PDB file of C-alpha atoms in Angstrom:
ATOM      1  CA  UNK A  16       0.000   0.000   0.000  1.00 43.00           C
ATOM      2  CA  UNK A  17       2.894   2.362   0.722  1.00 45.00           C
ATOM      3  CA  UNK A  18       4.194   1.914  -2.812  1.00 43.00           C
ATOM      4  CA  UNK A  19       0.724   2.477  -4.255  1.00 43.00           C
ATOM      5  CA  UNK A  20       0.308   5.643  -2.191  1.00 45.00           C
ATOM      6  CA  UNK A  21       3.683   6.920  -3.397  1.00 44.00           C
ATOM      7  CA  UNK A  22       2.804   6.337  -7.040  1.00 45.00           C
ATOM      8  CA  UNK A  23      -0.576   8.029  -6.570  1.00 45.00           C
ATOM      9  CA  UNK A  24       1.148  11.025  -4.928  1.00 44.00           C
ATOM     10  CA  UNK A  25       3.611  11.342  -7.785  1.00 46.00           C
ATOM     11  CA  UNK A  26       0.943  10.984 -10.449  1.00 51.00           C
ATOM     12  CA  UNK A  27      -1.315  13.654  -9.036  1.00 49.00           C
ATOM     13  CA  UNK A  28       1.650  15.930  -8.299  1.00 42.00           C
ATOM     14  CA  UNK A  29       2.568  15.729 -11.967  1.00 42.00           C
ATOM     15  CA  UNK A  30      -0.935  16.001 -13.364  1.00 42.00           C
ATOM     16  CA  UNK A  31      -3.057  17.880 -10.847  1.00 43.00           C
ATOM     17  CA  UNK A  32      -2.046  18.426  -7.196  1.00 37.00           C
ATOM     18  CA  UNK A  33      -1.083  16.468  -4.109  1.00 37.00           C
ATOM     19  CA  UNK A  34      -4.276  17.098  -2.153  1.00 40.00           C
ATOM     20  CA  UNK A  35      -6.113  14.613  -4.369  1.00 44.00           C
ATOM     21  CA  UNK A  36      -3.997  11.777  -3.036  1.00 43.00           C
ATOM     22  CA  UNK A  37      -5.050  12.497   0.526  1.00 46.00           C
ATOM     23  CA  UNK A  38      -8.694  12.415  -0.520  1.00 48.00           C
ATOM     24  CA  UNK A  39      -8.202   9.025  -2.174  1.00 48.00           C
ATOM     25  CA  UNK A  40      -6.644   7.560   0.976  1.00 51.00           C
ATOM     26  CA  UNK A  41      -9.440   8.909   3.182  1.00 50.00           C
ATOM     27  CA  UNK A  42     -12.078   7.393   0.917  1.00 47.00           C
ATOM     28  CA  UNK A  43     -10.483   3.960   1.051  1.00 49.00           C
ATOM     29  CA  UNK A  44      -9.940   4.187   4.803  1.00 54.00           C
ATOM     30  CA  UNK A  45     -13.507   5.246   5.528  1.00 50.00           C
ATOM     31  CA  UNK A  46     -14.938   2.636   3.180  1.00 46.00           C
ATOM     32  CA  UNK A  47     -12.940  -0.116   4.882  1.00 50.00           C
ATOM     33  CA  UNK A  48     -13.953   1.039   8.356  1.00 52.00           C
ATOM     34  CA  UNK A  49     -17.617   1.279   7.428  1.00 47.00           C
ATOM     35  CA  UNK A  50     -17.694  -2.120   5.733  1.00 46.00           C
ATOM     36  CA  UNK A  51     -15.975  -3.809   8.677  1.00 52.00           C
ATOM     37  CA  UNK A  52     -18.301  -2.287  11.245  1.00 51.00           C
ATOM     38  CA  UNK A  53     -21.435  -3.137   9.283  1.00 47.00           C
ATOM     39  CA  UNK A  54     -20.617  -6.821   9.509  1.00 46.00           C
ATOM     40  CA  UNK A  55     -20.734  -6.773  13.308  1.00 48.00           C
ATOM     41  CA  UNK A  56     -23.004  -3.819  14.173  1.00 48.00           C
ATOM     42  CA  UNK A  57     -26.685  -3.481  14.814  1.00 45.00           C
ATOM     43  CA  UNK A  58     -28.764  -0.884  12.983  1.00 44.00           C
ATOM     44  CA  UNK A  59     -28.974   1.330  16.063  1.00 47.00           C
ATOM     45  CA  UNK A  60     -25.188   1.586  16.242  1.00 53.00           C
ATOM     46  CA  UNK A  61     -24.659   2.960  12.718  1.00 51.00           C
ATOM     47  CA  UNK A  62     -24.553   6.620  13.717  1.00 50.00           C
ATOM     48  CA  UNK A  63     -22.045   5.927  16.481  1.00 52.00           C
ATOM     49  CA  UNK A  64     -19.860   3.928  14.117  1.00 54.00           C
ATOM     50  CA  UNK A  65     -19.844   6.767  11.600  1.00 52.00           C
ATOM     51  CA  UNK A  66     -18.893   9.207  14.335  1.00 52.00           C
ATOM     52  CA  UNK A  67     -15.941   6.970  15.208  1.00 53.00           C
ATOM     53  CA  UNK A  68     -14.898   6.831  11.541  1.00 52.00           C
ATOM     54  CA  UNK A  69     -14.985  10.609  11.253  1.00 49.00           C
ATOM     55  CA  UNK A  70     -12.835  10.990  14.362  1.00 50.00           C
ATOM     56  CA  UNK A  71     -10.398   8.360  13.187  1.00 46.00           C
ATOM     57  CA  UNK A  72      -9.955  10.180   9.882  1.00 48.00           C
ATOM     58  CA  UNK A  73      -9.187  13.457  11.648  1.00 46.00           C
ATOM     59  CA  UNK A  74     -12.205  15.346  10.277  1.00 53.00           C
ATOM     60  CA  UNK A  75     -13.412  16.568  13.678  1.00 59.00           C
ATOM     61  CA  UNK A  76     -10.564  19.004  14.301  1.00 69.00           C
ATOM     62  CA  UNK A  77     -11.061  20.563  10.851  1.00 81.00           C
ATOM     63  CA  UNK A  78     -14.837  20.874  11.093  1.00 88.00           C
ATOM     64  CA  UNK A  79     -16.428  23.975   9.543  1.00 91.00           C
ATOM     65  CA  UNK A  80     -19.878  25.491   9.872  1.00 91.00           C
ATOM     66  CA  UNK A  81     -22.558  24.040   7.612  1.00 93.00           C
ATOM     67  CA  UNK A  82     -23.309  27.557   6.328  1.00 94.00           C
ATOM     68  CA  UNK A  83     -20.179  27.268   4.178  1.00 94.00           C
ATOM     69  CA  UNK A  84     -21.664  24.330   2.264  1.00 95.00           C
ATOM     70  CA  UNK A  85     -23.512  25.168  -0.950  1.00 95.00           C
ATOM     71  CA  UNK A  86     -27.193  24.238  -1.069  1.00 96.00           C
ATOM     72  CA  UNK A  87     -26.734  21.983  -4.101  1.00 97.00           C
ATOM     73  CA  UNK A  88     -23.831  20.362  -5.938  1.00 97.00           C
ATOM     74  CA  UNK A  89     -24.883  19.101  -9.369  1.00 97.00           C
ATOM     75  CA  UNK A  90     -22.898  16.600 -11.434  1.00 97.00           C
ATOM     76  CA  UNK A  91     -23.418  15.498 -15.025  1.00 97.00           C
ATOM     77  CA  UNK A  92     -20.417  13.230 -15.703  1.00 97.00           C
ATOM     78  CA  UNK A  93     -19.011  10.124 -14.029  1.00 96.00           C
ATOM     79  CA  UNK A  94     -15.311   9.211 -14.275  1.00 94.00           C
ATOM     80  CA  UNK A  95     -14.379   5.732 -13.008  1.00 93.00           C
ATOM     81  CA  UNK A  96     -10.732   4.998 -12.244  1.00 90.00           C
ATOM     82  CA  UNK A  97      -9.390   1.493 -11.627  1.00 90.00           C
ATOM     83  CA  UNK A  98      -6.133   1.138  -9.704  1.00 86.00           C
ATOM     84  CA  UNK A  99      -4.287  -2.166 -10.133  1.00 89.00           C
ATOM     85  CA  UNK A 100      -1.143  -3.043  -8.179  1.00 83.00           C
ATOM     86  CA  UNK A 101       1.036  -6.168  -8.133  1.00 77.00           C
ATOM     87  CA  UNK A 102      -0.570  -8.844  -5.952  1.00 74.00           C
ATOM     88  CA  UNK A 103      -3.176  -6.326  -4.847  1.00 74.00           C
ATOM     89  CA  UNK A 104      -6.915  -6.202  -5.248  1.00 80.00           C
ATOM     90  CA  UNK A 105      -8.204  -3.774  -7.858  1.00 86.00           C
ATOM     91  CA  UNK A 106      -9.687  -0.597  -6.408  1.00 84.00           C
ATOM     92  CA  UNK A 107     -12.254   1.415  -8.360  1.00 88.00           C
ATOM     93  CA  UNK A 108     -13.030   4.995  -7.371  1.00 87.00           C
ATOM     94  CA  UNK A 109     -15.873   6.916  -9.008  1.00 91.00           C
ATOM     95  CA  UNK A 110     -15.553  10.671  -9.552  1.00 91.00           C
ATOM     96  CA  UNK A 111     -18.540  12.860 -10.374  1.00 95.00           C
ATOM     97  CA  UNK A 112     -17.764  15.971 -12.411  1.00 95.00           C
ATOM     98  CA  UNK A 113     -19.469  19.084 -13.683  1.00 95.00           C
ATOM     99  CA  UNK A 114     -18.008  21.124 -16.588  1.00 93.00           C
ATOM    100  CA  UNK A 115     -16.125  24.213 -15.344  1.00 89.00           C
ATOM    101  CA  UNK A 116     -17.206  23.639 -11.741  1.00 92.00           C
ATOM    102  CA  UNK A 117     -14.809  24.144  -8.827  1.00 90.00           C
ATOM    103  CA  UNK A 118     -16.030  21.044  -7.035  1.00 92.00           C
ATOM    104  CA  UNK A 119     -15.968  17.298  -7.515  1.00 91.00           C
ATOM    105  CA  UNK A 120     -17.825  14.329  -6.018  1.00 93.00           C
ATOM    106  CA  UNK A 121     -16.155  11.051  -5.089  1.00 89.00           C
ATOM    107  CA  UNK A 122     -17.228   7.642  -3.870  1.00 87.00           C
ATOM    108  CA  UNK A 123     -15.446   4.353  -3.270  1.00 72.00           C
ATOM    109  CA  UNK A 124     -16.946   1.770  -5.604  1.00 58.00           C
ATOM    110  CA  UNK A 125     -16.900  -1.201  -3.261  1.00 60.00           C
ATOM    111  CA  UNK A 126     -19.371  -3.347  -1.371  1.00 56.00           C
ATOM    112  CA  UNK A 127     -20.380  -2.095   2.063  1.00 59.00           C
ATOM    113  CA  UNK A 128     -19.568   1.557   1.482  1.00 63.00           C
ATOM    114  CA  UNK A 129     -22.225   4.254   1.298  1.00 76.00           C
ATOM    115  CA  UNK A 130     -19.747   7.116   1.579  1.00 85.00           C
ATOM    116  CA  UNK A 131     -19.873  10.114  -0.747  1.00 90.00           C
ATOM    117  CA  UNK A 132     -17.539  13.104  -0.666  1.00 91.00           C
ATOM    118  CA  UNK A 133     -17.706  16.539  -2.231  1.00 93.00           C
ATOM    119  CA  UNK A 134     -14.518  18.574  -2.553  1.00 89.00           C
ATOM    120  CA  UNK A 135     -15.352  22.254  -2.963  1.00 92.00           C
ATOM    121  CA  UNK A 136     -12.238  24.139  -4.011  1.00 87.00           C
ATOM    122  CA  UNK A 137     -13.999  27.512  -4.184  1.00 89.00           C
ATOM    123  CA  UNK A 138     -14.923  27.380  -0.492  1.00 91.00           C
ATOM    124  CA  UNK A 139     -11.911  25.221   0.439  1.00 89.00           C
ATOM    125  CA  UNK A 140     -14.098  22.651   2.162  1.00 92.00           C
ATOM    126  CA  UNK A 141     -14.842  18.965   1.928  1.00 90.00           C
ATOM    127  CA  UNK A 142     -18.260  17.435   2.657  1.00 93.00           C
ATOM    128  CA  UNK A 143     -18.337  13.801   3.730  1.00 90.00           C
ATOM    129  CA  UNK A 144     -21.703  12.021   3.717  1.00 90.00           C
ATOM    130  CA  UNK A 145     -22.984   8.603   4.740  1.00 85.00           C
ATOM    131  CA  UNK A 146     -26.279   6.792   4.772  1.00 82.00           C
ATOM    132  CA  UNK A 147     -29.535   6.845   2.889  1.00 78.00           C
ATOM    133  CA  UNK A 148     -33.149   7.730   3.511  1.00 77.00           C
ATOM    134  CA  UNK A 149     -33.763   9.025   7.041  1.00 78.00           C
ATOM    135  CA  UNK A 150     -30.213   8.106   8.080  1.00 82.00           C
ATOM    136  CA  UNK A 151     -28.381  10.556   5.827  1.00 89.00           C
ATOM    137  CA  UNK A 152     -25.597  12.266   7.772  1.00 91.00           C
ATOM    138  CA  UNK A 153     -22.779  14.599   6.733  1.00 92.00           C
ATOM    139  CA  UNK A 154     -19.822  16.553   8.057  1.00 91.00           C
ATOM    140  CA  UNK A 155     -18.156  19.626   6.545  1.00 93.00           C
ATOM    141  CA  UNK A 156     -14.423  20.098   7.081  1.00 91.00           C
ATOM    142  CA  UNK A 157     -11.518  22.102   5.714  1.00 89.00           C
ATOM    143  CA  UNK A 158     -10.048  20.733   2.508  1.00 79.00           C
ATOM    144  CA  UNK A 159      -6.590  19.254   3.234  1.00 70.00           C
ATOM    145  CA  UNK A 160      -3.675  21.158   1.784  1.00 65.00           C
ATOM    146  CA  UNK A 161      -0.553  19.682   0.278  1.00 54.00           C
ATOM    147  CA  UNK A 162       2.094  22.085   1.526  1.00 50.00           C
ATOM    148  CA  UNK A 163       5.345  20.892  -0.001  1.00 52.00           C
ATOM    149  CA  UNK A 164       6.418  22.086  -3.430  1.00 50.00           C
ATOM    150  CA  UNK A 165       8.200  19.816  -5.880  1.00 49.00           C
ATOM    151  CA  UNK A 166      11.541  21.336  -4.871  1.00 53.00           C
ATOM    152  CA  UNK A 167      10.980  20.320  -1.224  1.00 58.00           C
ATOM    153  CA  UNK A 168      10.215  16.675  -1.928  1.00 58.00           C
ATOM    154  CA  UNK A 169      12.659  13.792  -2.208  1.00 63.00           C
ATOM    155  CA  UNK A 170      14.322  14.117  -5.662  1.00 61.00           C
ATOM    156  CA  UNK A 171      13.451  10.523  -6.539  1.00 63.00           C
ATOM    157  CA  UNK A 172       9.800  11.605  -6.555  1.00 61.00           C
ATOM    158  CA  UNK A 173      10.260  14.804  -8.580  1.00 61.00           C
ATOM    159  CA  UNK A 174      13.519  14.747 -10.564  1.00 75.00           C
ATOM    160  CA  UNK A 175      12.786  12.911 -13.792  1.00 79.00           C
ATOM    161  CA  UNK A 176      13.876  12.728 -17.395  1.00 85.00           C
ATOM    162  CA  UNK A 177      10.918  13.155 -19.740  1.00 84.00           C
ATOM    163  CA  UNK A 178      10.130  12.152 -23.285  1.00 90.00           C
ATOM    164  CA  UNK A 179       7.018  12.298 -25.428  1.00 90.00           C
ATOM    165  CA  UNK A 180       5.271   9.044 -26.326  1.00 94.00           C
ATOM    166  CA  UNK A 181       3.164   8.275 -29.409  1.00 96.00           C
ATOM    167  CA  UNK A 182      -0.458   9.304 -29.119  1.00 95.00           C
ATOM    168  CA  UNK A 183      -2.972   6.670 -28.064  1.00 95.00           C
ATOM    169  CA  UNK A 184      -6.764   6.468 -28.314  1.00 97.00           C
ATOM    170  CA  UNK A 185      -8.396   5.647 -24.960  1.00 97.00           C
ATOM    171  CA  UNK A 186     -12.183   5.468 -24.525  1.00 97.00           C
ATOM    172  CA  UNK A 187     -12.475   7.194 -27.883  1.00 96.00           C
ATOM    173  CA  UNK A 188     -10.317  10.166 -26.842  1.00 97.00           C
ATOM    174  CA  UNK A 189      -7.046  11.068 -28.523  1.00 96.00           C
ATOM    175  CA  UNK A 190      -4.435  11.057 -25.762  1.00 94.00           C
ATOM    176  CA  UNK A 191      -0.925  12.485 -25.589  1.00 91.00           C
ATOM    177  CA  UNK A 192       1.700  10.370 -23.852  1.00 91.00           C
ATOM    178  CA  UNK A 193       4.631  11.276 -21.608  1.00 88.00           C
ATOM    179  CA  UNK A 194       7.242   9.006 -20.022  1.00 91.00           C
ATOM    180  CA  UNK A 195       8.942  10.138 -16.813  1.00 86.00           C
ATOM    181  CA  UNK A 196      11.917   8.119 -15.575  1.00 89.00           C
ATOM    182  CA  UNK A 197      14.752   8.150 -13.069  1.00 88.00           C
ATOM    183  CA  UNK A 198      16.713   5.578 -11.071  1.00 89.00           C
ATOM    184  CA  UNK A 199      13.663   4.800  -8.943  1.00 88.00           C
ATOM    185  CA  UNK A 200      10.657   4.892 -11.277  1.00 88.00           C
ATOM    186  CA  UNK A 201       9.530   4.588 -14.873  1.00 92.00           C
ATOM    187  CA  UNK A 202       6.085   6.105 -15.388  1.00 88.00           C
ATOM    188  CA  UNK A 203       3.971   6.521 -18.495  1.00 92.00           C
ATOM    189  CA  UNK A 204       1.062   8.973 -18.582  1.00 88.00           C
ATOM    190  CA  UNK A 205      -1.669   9.391 -21.166  1.00 92.00           C
ATOM    191  CA  UNK A 206      -4.030  12.349 -20.977  1.00 90.00           C
ATOM    192  CA  UNK A 207      -6.544  14.094 -23.183  1.00 92.00           C
ATOM    193  CA  UNK A 208      -7.584  17.704 -23.539  1.00 90.00           C
ATOM    194  CA  UNK A 209     -10.667  16.811 -25.614  1.00 93.00           C
ATOM    195  CA  UNK A 210     -12.986  15.732 -22.793  1.00 93.00           C
ATOM    196  CA  UNK A 211     -15.883  17.907 -21.660  1.00 92.00           C
ATOM    197  CA  UNK A 212     -14.679  17.702 -18.059  1.00 92.00           C
ATOM    198  CA  UNK A 213     -11.427  17.621 -16.106  1.00 87.00           C
ATOM    199  CA  UNK A 214     -10.061  18.053 -12.609  1.00 82.00           C
ATOM    200  CA  UNK A 215      -8.306  21.290 -13.548  1.00 76.00           C
ATOM    201  CA  UNK A 216     -10.767  23.737 -11.995  1.00 75.00           C
ATOM    202  CA  UNK A 217     -10.902  21.770  -8.767  1.00 73.00           C
ATOM    203  CA  UNK A 218      -7.183  21.385  -8.268  1.00 63.00           C
ATOM    204  CA  UNK A 219      -5.973  24.576  -9.945  1.00 59.00           C
ATOM    205  CA  UNK A 220      -3.571  23.074 -12.467  1.00 47.00           C
ATOM    206  CA  UNK A 221      -2.713  26.456 -13.901  1.00 42.00           C
ATOM    207  CA  UNK A 222      -2.296  28.048 -10.470  1.00 45.00           C
ATOM    208  CA  UNK A 223      -0.179  25.380  -8.797  1.00 48.00           C
ATOM    209  CA  UNK A 224       2.799  25.263 -11.141  1.00 45.00           C
ATOM    210  CA  UNK A 225       5.186  25.742  -8.215  1.00 46.00           C
ATOM    211  CA  UNK A 226       4.216  22.206  -7.163  1.00 50.00           C
ATOM    212  CA  UNK A 227       5.029  20.674 -10.538  1.00 51.00           C
ATOM    213  CA  UNK A 228       8.362  19.422 -11.883  1.00 52.00           C
ATOM    214  CA  UNK A 229      10.035  21.808 -14.330  1.00 52.00           C
ATOM    215  CA  UNK A 230       8.961  19.802 -17.375  1.00 51.00           C
ATOM    216  CA  UNK A 231       5.281  20.367 -16.626  1.00 55.00           C
ATOM    217  CA  UNK A 232       5.476  24.040 -15.654  1.00 54.00           C
ATOM    218  CA  UNK A 233       5.295  25.101 -19.292  1.00 51.00           C
ATOM    219  CA  UNK A 234       3.930  21.887 -20.812  1.00 59.00           C
ATOM    220  CA  UNK A 235       0.247  22.758 -20.777  1.00 62.00           C
ATOM    221  CA  UNK A 236      -1.082  25.635 -22.823  1.00 67.00           C
ATOM    222  CA  UNK A 237      -2.943  28.502 -21.087  1.00 64.00           C
ATOM    223  CA  UNK A 238      -6.471  27.421 -20.121  1.00 71.00           C
ATOM    224  CA  UNK A 239      -5.754  23.852 -21.224  1.00 74.00           C
ATOM    225  CA  UNK A 240      -7.553  21.318 -19.032  1.00 81.00           C
ATOM    226  CA  UNK A 241      -5.895  17.884 -19.130  1.00 85.00           C
ATOM    227  CA  UNK A 242      -7.686  14.731 -18.012  1.00 89.00           C
ATOM    228  CA  UNK A 243      -5.556  11.739 -17.042  1.00 89.00           C
ATOM    229  CA  UNK A 244      -6.861   8.522 -18.616  1.00 94.00           C
ATOM    230  CA  UNK A 245      -3.998   6.100 -18.049  1.00 94.00           C
ATOM    231  CA  UNK A 246      -0.871   5.860 -15.910  1.00 90.00           C
ATOM    232  CA  UNK A 247       1.536   2.929 -15.745  1.00 91.00           C
ATOM    233  CA  UNK A 248       4.313   2.938 -13.145  1.00 88.00           C
ATOM    234  CA  UNK A 249       7.225   0.572 -12.462  1.00 91.00           C
ATOM    235  CA  UNK A 250       8.984   0.806  -9.077  1.00 89.00           C
ATOM    236  CA  UNK A 251      12.622  -0.015  -9.836  1.00 92.00           C
ATOM    237  CA  UNK A 252      13.565   0.000  -6.151  1.00 89.00           C
ATOM    238  CA  UNK A 253      10.913  -2.537  -5.266  1.00 87.00           C
ATOM    239  CA  UNK A 254      11.508  -5.433  -7.597  1.00 89.00           C
ATOM    240  CA  UNK A 255       9.985  -3.748 -10.616  1.00 89.00           C
ATOM    241  CA  UNK A 256       6.489  -3.821  -9.146  1.00 89.00           C
ATOM    242  CA  UNK A 257       3.948  -2.137 -11.364  1.00 90.00           C
ATOM    243  CA  UNK A 258       0.891  -0.040 -10.682  1.00 88.00           C
ATOM    244  CA  UNK A 259      -1.707   0.885 -13.293  1.00 90.00           C
ATOM    245  CA  UNK A 260      -4.253   3.663 -12.903  1.00 89.00           C
ATOM    246  CA  UNK A 261      -6.805   3.535 -15.697  1.00 93.00           C
ATOM    247  CA  UNK A 262      -9.960   5.444 -16.467  1.00 94.00           C
ATOM    248  CA  UNK A 263     -12.352   2.640 -17.350  1.00 96.00           C
ATOM    249  CA  UNK A 264     -15.426   4.775 -17.994  1.00 97.00           C
ATOM    250  CA  UNK A 265     -16.250   8.411 -18.701  1.00 97.00           C
ATOM    251  CA  UNK A 266     -19.990   8.741 -19.141  1.00 96.00           C
ATOM    252  CA  UNK A 267     -22.764  11.263 -18.781  1.00 97.00           C
ATOM    253  CA  UNK A 268     -24.539  10.577 -15.499  1.00 96.00           C
ATOM    254  CA  UNK A 269     -26.665  12.999 -13.486  1.00 96.00           C
ATOM    255  CA  UNK A 270     -26.199  13.166  -9.724  1.00 95.00           C
ATOM    256  CA  UNK A 271     -26.898  15.837  -7.096  1.00 95.00           C
ATOM    257  CA  UNK A 272     -25.874  16.403  -3.505  1.00 94.00           C
ATOM    258  CA  UNK A 273     -28.532  18.459  -1.695  1.00 94.00           C
ATOM    259  CA  UNK A 274     -27.584  19.882   1.675  1.00 94.00           C
ATOM    260  CA  UNK A 275     -31.178  19.938   2.939  1.00 94.00           C
ATOM    261  CA  UNK A 276     -31.373  16.131   2.720  1.00 92.00           C
ATOM    262  CA  UNK A 277     -28.608  15.587   5.288  1.00 92.00           C
ATOM    263  CA  UNK A 278     -28.249  15.994   9.027  1.00 91.00           C
ATOM    264  CA  UNK A 279     -24.877  17.647   9.638  1.00 91.00           C
ATOM    265  CA  UNK A 280     -22.758  16.620  12.570  1.00 85.00           C
TER     266      UNK A 280
END
């Protein structure tokens, strides 16, 4: 898992920003906790279990007033990413996107999890919700920040040699390819700028260039909004273990998060 987390951190540092990696880890952690507790809990204990999960994830200390949460977050696209690691179980995370919006929805696509998260970059908050029907509960907290710039990180995670790869068509989108390599990693990225949605507005690609390696600081054109569709990574320091992050679906799908439907903690 440590290797997978490292690869995810590097990928999002290169393509978007580091804060996304923290969100991914929290989703998996909360989903695992919720699934485990459901197998041995009674219905009346669900709220208490969710409270424990929130505390364990550190959300309580970053709690913000519900007034900072927008009344409605609408989504019209669903982006499903599958993460495959050597000898590891595939993990699929669903992202819900809205063109040009400064927020994103996320859920862990696994049995036993009813967790949904909204990351609102405009208000710098994150809304975490559980449950259904009369049991819908939510908590608003500050969005985690990734403080270190690329120059402050270990060079093996940021100092790479880059080369362009031949274009590839993925899910019907023409994708540009880039290979990043050093003594520790060989990584191949494929991204498109033709999709109707991206993570750019949420994670401020154009405004976080200080967190990107030099190659990427001037790689994207002004107002260009890249969407990562495939990443393949080989860990040369760990027996050549590979990790693949692949967008397996990008479809129109309507979804809304309505504040009035949830009881906030």
